[in-house]
Short mmCIF file of C-alpha atoms and ligand atoms in Angstrom, two decimals:
data_model
loop_
_atom_site.label_atom_id
_atom_site.label_comp_id
_atom_site.label_asym_id
_atom_site.label_seq_id
_atom_site.Cartn_x
_atom_site.Cartn_y
_atom_site.Cartn_z
CA UNK R 1156 141.37 -193.07 220.98
CA UNK R 1157 141.85 -189.70 223.02
CA UNK R 1158 141.13 -189.70 226.69
CA UNK R 1159 138.42 -187.49 228.09
CA UNK R 1160 141.19 -185.61 229.75
CA UNK R 1161 143.07 -185.09 226.24
CA UNK R 1162 139.83 -183.92 224.80
CA UNK R 1163 139.33 -181.40 227.54
CA UNK R 1164 142.78 -180.23 227.14
CA UNK R 1165 142.47 -179.89 223.34
CA UNK R 1166 139.43 -177.89 223.93
CA UNK R 1167 141.06 -175.53 226.54
CA UNK R 1168 143.93 -175.24 223.95
CA UNK R 1169 141.44 -173.99 221.34
CA UNK R 1170 139.72 -171.50 223.60
CA UNK R 1171 143.09 -170.50 224.95
CA UNK R 1172 144.22 -169.82 221.47
CA UNK R 1173 140.98 -167.68 220.69
CA UNK R 1174 141.21 -165.90 223.99
CA UNK R 1175 144.97 -165.00 223.10
CA UNK R 1176 143.73 -163.75 219.68
CA UNK R 1177 141.12 -161.76 221.50
CA UNK R 1178 143.52 -160.29 224.02
CA UNK R 1179 146.05 -159.51 221.16
CA UNK R 1180 143.32 -157.36 219.54
CA UNK R 1181 142.48 -155.59 222.70
CA UNK R 1182 146.24 -154.88 223.52
CA UNK R 1183 146.73 -153.44 219.96
CA UNK R 1184 143.62 -151.22 220.28
CA UNK R 1185 145.18 -149.92 223.61
CA UNK R 1186 148.50 -149.09 222.21
CA UNK R 1187 146.61 -147.31 219.23
CA UNK R 1188 144.60 -145.30 221.81
CA UNK R 1189 147.94 -144.43 223.73
CA UNK R 1190 149.67 -143.36 220.39
CA UNK R 1191 146.72 -141.11 219.50
CA UNK R 1192 147.04 -139.21 222.77
CA UNK R 1193 150.35 -137.72 221.61
CA UNK R 1194 149.02 -134.57 219.80
CA UNK R 1195 146.80 -133.56 223.02
CA UNK R 1196 149.63 -134.32 225.31
CA UNK R 1197 152.16 -132.27 223.25
CA UNK R 1198 149.43 -129.41 223.23
CA UNK R 1199 149.64 -129.44 227.03
CA UNK R 1200 153.38 -129.05 227.04
CA UNK R 1201 154.11 -132.83 227.52
CA UNK R 1202 157.49 -133.49 225.70
CA UNK R 1203 158.12 -136.72 223.94
CA UNK R 1204 160.65 -137.74 226.50
CA UNK R 1205 158.10 -137.33 229.14
CA UNK R 1206 155.49 -139.30 227.34
CA UNK R 1207 157.95 -142.13 226.58
CA UNK R 1208 158.89 -142.37 230.19
CA UNK R 1209 155.11 -142.30 231.41
CA UNK R 1210 154.33 -145.35 229.11
CA UNK R 1211 157.63 -147.17 229.35
CA UNK R 1212 156.88 -150.86 229.79
CA UNK R 1213 153.01 -150.36 229.40
CA UNK R 1214 152.06 -152.48 226.48
CA UNK R 1215 148.55 -153.73 227.64
CA UNK R 1216 145.42 -152.54 229.81
CA UNK R 1217 145.36 -153.57 233.31
CA UNK R 1218 142.82 -156.37 233.42
CA UNK R 1219 142.46 -156.09 237.22
CA UNK R 1220 141.50 -152.38 236.74
CA UNK R 1221 138.86 -153.46 234.01
CA UNK R 1222 137.48 -156.11 236.22
CA UNK R 1223 136.75 -153.51 238.97
CA UNK R 1224 134.56 -151.48 236.49
CA UNK R 1225 132.30 -154.51 235.93
CA UNK R 1226 131.82 -155.05 239.74
CA UNK R 1227 128.91 -152.63 240.16
CA UNK R 1228 127.81 -152.95 243.81
CA UNK R 1229 124.03 -153.02 244.37
CA UNK R 1230 124.58 -153.38 248.02
CA UNK R 1231 124.34 -150.20 250.05
CA UNK R 1232 126.33 -150.61 253.16
CA UNK R 1233 124.35 -149.21 256.15
CA UNK R 1234 125.94 -146.10 257.55
CA UNK R 1235 126.74 -147.70 260.89
CA UNK R 1236 128.54 -150.66 259.15
CA UNK R 1237 130.70 -147.89 257.30
CA UNK R 1238 131.36 -146.25 260.52
CA UNK R 1239 132.50 -149.32 262.21
CA UNK R 1240 135.39 -149.56 259.90
CA UNK R 1241 136.12 -146.01 259.21
CA UNK R 1242 136.12 -144.99 262.73
CA UNK R 1243 137.73 -147.94 264.33
CA UNK R 1244 139.29 -148.00 267.90
CA UNK R 1245 142.61 -148.73 266.10
CA UNK R 1246 142.26 -146.06 263.59
CA UNK R 1247 141.48 -143.34 266.46
CA UNK R 1248 144.54 -144.53 268.39
CA UNK R 1249 146.75 -144.42 265.05
CA UNK R 1250 145.37 -140.95 264.20
CA UNK R 1251 146.01 -139.49 267.82
CA UNK R 1252 149.55 -140.87 267.64
CA UNK R 1253 150.17 -139.35 264.23
CA UNK R 1254 148.57 -135.93 265.47
CA UNK R 1255 151.14 -135.91 268.40
CA UNK R 1256 153.98 -135.89 265.85
CA UNK R 1257 152.41 -133.19 263.60
CA UNK R 1258 151.20 -130.58 266.15
CA UNK R 1259 153.08 -127.76 264.65
CA UNK R 1260 152.31 -128.69 261.14
CA UNK R 1261 148.69 -129.00 261.89
CA UNK R 1262 148.62 -125.58 263.70
CA UNK R 1263 150.35 -124.05 260.72
CA UNK R 1264 147.95 -125.50 258.21
CA UNK R 1265 144.79 -124.55 260.31
CA UNK R 1266 146.44 -120.97 260.52
CA UNK R 1267 146.78 -120.71 256.63
CA UNK R 1268 143.56 -122.56 255.51
CA UNK R 1269 141.08 -122.10 258.31
CA UNK R 1270 140.37 -125.84 258.50
CA UNK R 1271 140.82 -127.60 262.03
CA UNK R 1272 143.50 -130.13 262.34
CA UNK R 1273 141.27 -132.93 263.57
CA UNK R 1274 139.18 -132.54 260.20
CA UNK R 1275 142.22 -132.60 257.94
CA UNK R 1276 143.63 -135.59 259.98
CA UNK R 1277 140.08 -137.47 259.81
CA UNK R 1278 140.09 -137.14 255.92
CA UNK R 1279 143.74 -138.35 255.73
CA UNK R 1280 142.56 -141.25 257.90
CA UNK R 1281 139.70 -142.42 255.90
CA UNK R 1282 141.55 -141.79 252.55
CA UNK R 1283 144.68 -143.59 253.30
CA UNK R 1284 144.83 -144.69 256.99
CA UNK R 1285 147.04 -141.69 257.69
CA UNK R 1286 149.31 -142.46 254.59
CA UNK R 1287 149.91 -146.03 255.64
CA UNK R 1288 147.74 -147.40 252.48
CA UNK R 1289 147.65 -144.96 249.70
CA UNK R 1290 147.22 -147.71 246.99
CA UNK R 1291 149.87 -149.20 244.86
CA UNK R 1292 148.20 -149.21 241.40
CA UNK R 1293 150.23 -147.52 238.83
CA UNK R 1294 148.22 -144.23 237.98
CA UNK R 1295 149.10 -143.85 234.28
CA UNK R 1296 148.29 -147.53 233.28
CA UNK R 1297 145.01 -147.56 235.49
CA UNK R 1298 143.91 -144.31 233.64
CA UNK R 1299 145.06 -145.31 230.38
CA UNK R 1300 143.00 -148.55 230.73
CA UNK R 1301 139.71 -146.82 231.81
CA UNK R 1302 140.24 -144.15 229.08
CA UNK R 1303 140.96 -146.65 226.47
CA UNK R 1304 137.65 -148.59 227.41
CA UNK R 1305 135.78 -145.39 227.15
CA UNK R 1306 134.67 -145.85 230.68
CA UNK R 1307 132.60 -142.79 231.91
CA UNK R 1308 132.99 -140.91 228.50
CA UNK R 1309 136.13 -138.82 228.41
CA UNK R 1310 136.48 -138.27 231.85
CA UNK R 1311 139.64 -140.53 232.26
CA UNK R 1312 141.11 -139.46 229.01
CA UNK R 1313 141.30 -135.92 230.52
CA UNK R 1314 142.64 -137.16 233.83
CA UNK R 1315 145.21 -139.21 231.94
CA UNK R 1316 146.38 -135.91 230.11
CA UNK R 1317 146.23 -134.12 233.62
CA UNK R 1318 148.44 -137.02 234.89
CA UNK R 1319 150.91 -136.65 232.15
CA UNK R 1320 151.02 -132.78 232.86
CA UNK R 1321 152.03 -133.62 236.43
CA UNK R 1322 154.99 -135.90 235.30
CA UNK R 1323 156.05 -133.08 232.96
CA UNK R 1324 156.14 -130.75 235.92
CA UNK R 1325 158.46 -133.19 237.66
CA UNK R 1326 156.55 -133.36 241.02
CA UNK R 1327 156.78 -137.25 240.81
CA UNK R 1328 158.35 -139.89 238.68
CA UNK R 1329 156.14 -142.32 236.87
CA UNK R 1330 157.39 -145.17 239.10
CA UNK R 1331 156.02 -143.39 242.14
CA UNK R 1332 152.86 -142.09 240.77
CA UNK R 1333 150.30 -144.59 242.16
CA UNK R 1334 147.02 -144.87 244.08
CA UNK R 1335 143.61 -146.64 243.72
CA UNK R 1336 142.37 -148.51 240.49
CA UNK R 1337 140.22 -145.46 239.40
CA UNK R 1338 143.17 -143.10 239.35
CA UNK R 1339 142.89 -141.41 242.86
CA UNK R 1340 146.40 -140.79 243.81
CA UNK R 1341 148.51 -140.82 246.90
CA UNK R 1342 147.74 -140.45 250.62
CA UNK R 1343 144.86 -137.90 249.83
CA UNK R 1344 143.49 -139.80 246.92
CA UNK R 1345 143.18 -136.81 244.48
CA UNK R 1346 142.35 -137.32 240.76
CA UNK R 1347 145.11 -135.61 238.65
CA UNK R 1348 142.90 -132.65 237.80
CA UNK R 1349 142.14 -132.14 241.48
CA UNK R 1350 145.97 -132.45 242.24
CA UNK R 1351 146.82 -129.77 239.54
CA UNK R 1352 144.12 -127.52 241.04
CA UNK R 1353 144.49 -128.14 244.78
CA UNK R 1354 147.73 -129.86 245.87
CA UNK R 1355 150.40 -127.89 247.63
CA UNK R 1356 153.93 -127.88 248.79
CA UNK R 1357 153.85 -127.26 252.38
CA UNK R 1358 157.29 -128.60 253.46
CA UNK R 1359 159.00 -126.26 251.08
CA UNK R 1360 161.04 -128.75 249.06
CA UNK R 1361 159.71 -127.55 245.81
CA UNK R 1362 157.53 -130.53 244.87
CA UNK R 1363 153.90 -131.29 245.67
CA UNK R 1364 154.26 -134.59 247.09
CA UNK R 1365 150.96 -136.36 248.13
CA UNK R 1366 152.67 -139.92 248.12
CA UNK R 1367 155.45 -139.38 250.56
CA UNK R 1368 155.28 -136.04 252.36
CA UNK R 1369 152.62 -135.71 255.41
CA UNK R 1370 152.71 -132.07 255.48
CA UNK R 1371 152.04 -131.89 251.68
CA UNK R 1372 149.26 -134.32 252.05
CA UNK R 1373 147.78 -132.72 254.99
CA UNK R 1374 147.97 -129.09 253.48
CA UNK R 1375 146.50 -130.39 250.14
CA UNK R 1376 143.58 -131.56 251.91
CA UNK R 1377 143.03 -128.35 253.73
CA UNK R 1378 143.51 -126.35 250.72
CA UNK R 1379 140.97 -128.27 248.89
CA UNK R 1380 138.37 -127.93 251.63
CA UNK R 1381 138.83 -124.37 251.85
CA UNK R 1382 138.39 -124.14 248.05
CA UNK R 1383 135.07 -126.20 248.55
CA UNK R 1384 133.87 -123.37 250.89
CA UNK R 1385 134.83 -124.63 254.42
CA UNK R 1386 133.39 -122.08 257.00
CA UNK R 1387 136.01 -121.79 259.89
CA UNK R 1388 133.37 -120.47 262.27
CA UNK R 1389 131.53 -123.76 262.12
CA UNK R 1390 131.79 -127.28 262.97
CA UNK R 1391 130.70 -130.09 260.57
CA UNK R 1392 127.74 -130.81 262.92
CA UNK R 1393 126.73 -132.34 266.27
CA UNK R 1394 124.96 -135.48 267.44
CA UNK R 1395 121.91 -134.13 269.25
CA UNK R 1396 118.93 -135.24 271.33
CA UNK R 1397 115.58 -134.26 270.28
CA UNK R 1398 112.84 -133.22 272.74
CA UNK R 1399 109.48 -135.01 273.00
CA UNK R 1400 106.98 -134.07 270.37
CA UNK R 1401 109.86 -132.28 268.29
CA UNK R 1402 108.15 -130.90 264.97
CA UNK R 1403 110.32 -132.96 262.23
CA UNK R 1404 108.81 -131.04 259.58
CA UNK R 1405 110.82 -127.95 260.67
CA UNK R 1406 114.06 -129.72 260.05
CA UNK R 1407 116.32 -126.78 258.95
CA UNK R 1408 117.04 -123.39 260.35
CA UNK R 1409 119.17 -121.46 262.66
CA UNK R 1410 120.99 -123.19 265.26
CA UNK R 1411 119.85 -120.78 267.96
CA UNK R 1412 116.36 -121.63 266.84
CA UNK R 1413 117.03 -125.38 267.38
CA UNK R 1414 118.21 -124.56 270.83
CA UNK R 1415 115.19 -122.71 271.58
CA UNK R 1416 113.06 -125.62 270.41
CA UNK R 1417 114.73 -127.84 273.19
CA UNK R 1418 117.34 -129.51 270.80
CA UNK R 1419 120.61 -130.32 272.84
CA UNK R 1420 123.93 -131.76 272.05
CA UNK R 1421 124.38 -135.43 272.97
CA UNK R 1422 127.60 -134.69 274.74
CA UNK R 1423 126.08 -131.99 276.77
CA UNK R 1424 128.16 -129.12 275.14
CA UNK R 1425 126.63 -126.09 274.04
CA UNK R 1426 125.30 -125.48 270.42
CA UNK R 1427 126.72 -122.38 268.78
CA UNK R 1428 124.46 -119.26 268.87
CA UNK R 1429 125.06 -118.46 265.12
CA UNK R 1430 125.00 -120.39 261.97
CA UNK R 1431 122.37 -122.61 260.28
CA UNK R 1432 121.96 -126.44 260.36
CA UNK R 1433 119.55 -129.12 259.24
CA UNK R 1434 118.47 -132.26 260.92
CA UNK R 1435 120.08 -135.53 259.52
CA UNK R 1436 118.69 -138.90 260.75
CA UNK R 1437 120.73 -141.59 258.93
CA UNK R 1438 119.03 -144.30 260.72
CA UNK R 1439 115.45 -142.71 261.22
CA UNK R 1440 113.98 -141.65 264.60
CA UNK R 1441 115.43 -143.22 267.62
CA UNK R 1442 119.03 -143.60 266.04
CA UNK R 1443 121.59 -141.13 266.22
CA UNK R 1444 120.39 -137.66 265.03
CA UNK R 1445 122.62 -134.87 263.88
CA UNK R 1446 122.34 -131.31 263.20
CA UNK R 1447 124.80 -130.71 260.20
CA UNK R 1448 126.05 -127.53 258.93
CA UNK R 1449 127.27 -126.37 255.34
CA UNK R 1450 130.62 -127.84 256.22
CA UNK R 1451 129.09 -131.22 256.07
CA UNK R 1452 128.42 -130.51 252.41
CA UNK R 1453 131.93 -129.37 251.95
CA UNK R 1454 133.12 -133.01 253.09
CA UNK R 1455 130.74 -134.45 250.67
CA UNK R 1456 132.43 -132.28 247.95
CA UNK R 1457 135.57 -134.41 248.68
CA UNK R 1458 133.71 -137.59 248.27
CA UNK R 1459 130.05 -137.45 247.61
CA UNK R 1460 128.71 -139.83 250.25
CA UNK R 1461 126.65 -139.23 253.39
CA UNK R 1462 128.42 -142.18 255.03
CA UNK R 1463 131.81 -140.61 254.21
CA UNK R 1464 131.07 -137.13 255.47
CA UNK R 1465 129.65 -138.68 258.65
CA UNK R 1466 132.72 -140.77 259.21
CA UNK R 1467 135.14 -138.00 258.55
CA UNK R 1468 133.10 -135.60 260.99
CA UNK R 1469 132.84 -138.18 263.74
CA UNK R 1470 136.32 -139.15 263.36
CA UNK R 1471 137.55 -135.62 263.56
CA UNK R 1472 135.53 -135.38 266.81
CA UNK R 1473 137.10 -138.53 268.23
CA UNK R 1474 140.61 -137.42 267.30
CA UNK R 1475 139.85 -134.12 269.19
CA UNK R 1476 138.87 -136.13 272.14
CA UNK R 1477 135.09 -136.36 271.76
CA UNK R 1478 133.06 -139.26 272.80
CA UNK R 1479 131.44 -142.14 270.99
CA UNK R 1480 128.03 -141.64 269.45
CA UNK R 1481 125.45 -141.63 272.26
CA UNK R 1482 122.37 -143.28 270.62
CA UNK R 1483 122.36 -146.81 269.41
CA UNK R 1484 121.79 -147.61 265.72
CA UNK R 1485 118.75 -149.45 264.46
CA UNK R 1486 118.64 -153.32 263.94
CA UNK R 1487 117.31 -152.92 260.29
CA UNK R 1488 119.10 -151.32 257.34
CA UNK R 1489 117.48 -148.83 255.09
CA UNK R 1490 116.86 -149.48 251.46
CA UNK R 1491 119.37 -151.21 249.26
CA UNK R 1492 120.23 -149.86 245.66
CA UNK R 1493 117.39 -151.21 243.66
CA UNK R 1494 115.07 -150.19 246.61
CA UNK R 1495 116.23 -146.66 246.42
CA UNK R 1496 115.98 -146.49 242.60
CA UNK R 1497 112.24 -147.70 242.90
CA UNK R 1498 111.83 -144.98 245.65
CA UNK R 1499 113.38 -142.34 243.23
CA UNK R 1500 111.09 -143.33 240.49
CA UNK R 1501 107.97 -143.39 242.77
CA UNK R 1502 108.82 -139.78 244.30
CA UNK R 1503 109.57 -138.49 240.83
CA UNK R 1504 106.16 -139.62 239.73
CA UNK R 1505 104.63 -137.92 242.66
CA UNK R 1506 106.42 -134.77 241.42
CA UNK R 1507 108.64 -134.62 244.57
CA UNK R 1508 112.05 -135.64 243.06
CA UNK R 1509 113.82 -134.45 240.05
CA UNK R 1510 117.29 -135.91 240.70
CA UNK R 1511 118.90 -139.01 239.01
CA UNK R 1512 117.58 -142.60 239.25
CA UNK R 1513 120.98 -143.72 240.61
CA UNK R 1514 120.00 -145.90 243.72
CA UNK R 1515 122.03 -143.54 245.98
CA UNK R 1516 120.89 -141.51 249.06
CA UNK R 1517 121.84 -138.01 249.42
CA UNK R 1518 120.35 -134.67 250.39
CA UNK R 1519 118.17 -134.31 247.24
CA UNK R 1520 116.49 -137.61 247.89
CA UNK R 1521 116.20 -136.90 251.61
CA UNK R 1522 114.53 -133.71 250.86
CA UNK R 1523 111.96 -135.54 248.55
CA UNK R 1524 111.37 -138.24 251.34
CA UNK R 1525 110.62 -135.61 253.81
CA UNK R 1526 108.19 -133.52 251.45
CA UNK R 1527 106.34 -136.91 250.98
CA UNK R 1528 106.19 -137.83 254.49
CA UNK R 1529 104.87 -134.19 255.58
CA UNK R 1530 102.29 -134.65 252.68
CA UNK R 1531 101.27 -138.10 254.00
CA UNK R 1532 101.11 -136.98 257.53
CA UNK R 1533 104.22 -139.22 258.44
CA UNK R 1534 107.10 -138.49 260.80
CA UNK R 1535 109.39 -136.47 258.46
CA UNK R 1536 112.63 -138.11 259.26
CA UNK R 1537 113.89 -138.43 255.71
CA UNK R 1538 114.81 -141.96 256.16
CA UNK R 1539 114.17 -144.30 253.18
CA UNK R 1540 113.02 -147.78 254.44
CA UNK R 1541 111.10 -150.47 252.99
CA UNK R 1542 107.92 -149.46 254.75
CA UNK R 1543 108.09 -145.95 253.20
CA UNK R 1544 108.90 -147.42 249.77
CA UNK R 1545 105.51 -149.60 250.05
CA UNK R 1546 103.58 -146.45 251.19
CA UNK R 1547 104.99 -144.63 248.09
CA UNK R 1548 104.34 -147.40 245.62
CA UNK R 1549 100.88 -147.76 247.11
CA UNK R 1550 100.04 -144.11 246.57
CA UNK R 1551 101.83 -143.64 242.95
CA UNK R 1552 101.35 -147.22 241.12
CA UNK R 1553 98.82 -147.01 238.26
CA UNK R 1554 95.59 -148.42 239.22
CA UNK R 1555 93.86 -151.07 237.00
CA1 CA Q 1153 156.97 -130.65 249.26
#
């Protein structure tokens, strides 16, 4: 008679065999996908030799990459939690030390692209901790895995073809082309198409090297920000103090007008007399308040997240010698992903929101929240909380 253990082992063997069969099927589908790329790669000038070298040793999808696509986070990290990690004391110290060794390079980059050194450094810091952690996932295999799985339509197939084009140009060898699981490469975390459009050779060795060259990485960041519309005359924004009785319904306008209405920089410095800004209250009233300029949106163009843009802006200030934020953050977080989705649905049915129902905060949702608050006679801080959601649902739910 077989022992329970032997039965279990037999069962495991059986499911192991089924699993192996399933995997063999997936692997051959993956290889067929790669083979089918050849005509499109050739049309872009990728030679058979480059193609072979790019896929040498790649015989199966990267299961770790696939696993990441299934890990859809519903948890929205409060902006202040994100800032603690992204703008830590250690990162500020490392950034200042790196800046001291790159003074001439940063000056030359600012001279050519009009983006201040601290802003360029801050993006480098948030993306790869100043080049120290650029990610070691092989890019070709990661992109081929995502493309073969049809993840996000044809986006990753196009990026894979762009990556092959980069290899064809000889800027990097396949073994050095690495980055994050989703295909963002090197110290600046550019997708291949962004690399082709924006990366620059700043150290003059003839290669655009965002994997090993600090000058190339920094200049590539600056070139991208310039292309996204960075205005050299403006900062990204300022932490400010609002006067008693400030009318939150008038939250966008000229900086000079904000000054006239009693708004002051938290660090005591002067606000510029020219340019426009809008009020950003990522933790609601009482938490740090910011006047953000169009350059804040430029940073969001690099990575579409309010928390990211605020971290980059604040880290840039700290690297430039600025103080920590003056106001405290609130104890309670804002809405999470499902809550934000419900709010988007509610505001859409109230005719105030026509953006995606994606559970993400951003300028469009903020604008809709403010319009709702103004209409309802609430303080228009644009901050999406559970209390606000309850108010919206109470107003917009169908009545029996
Ligand atoms: Ca170079």
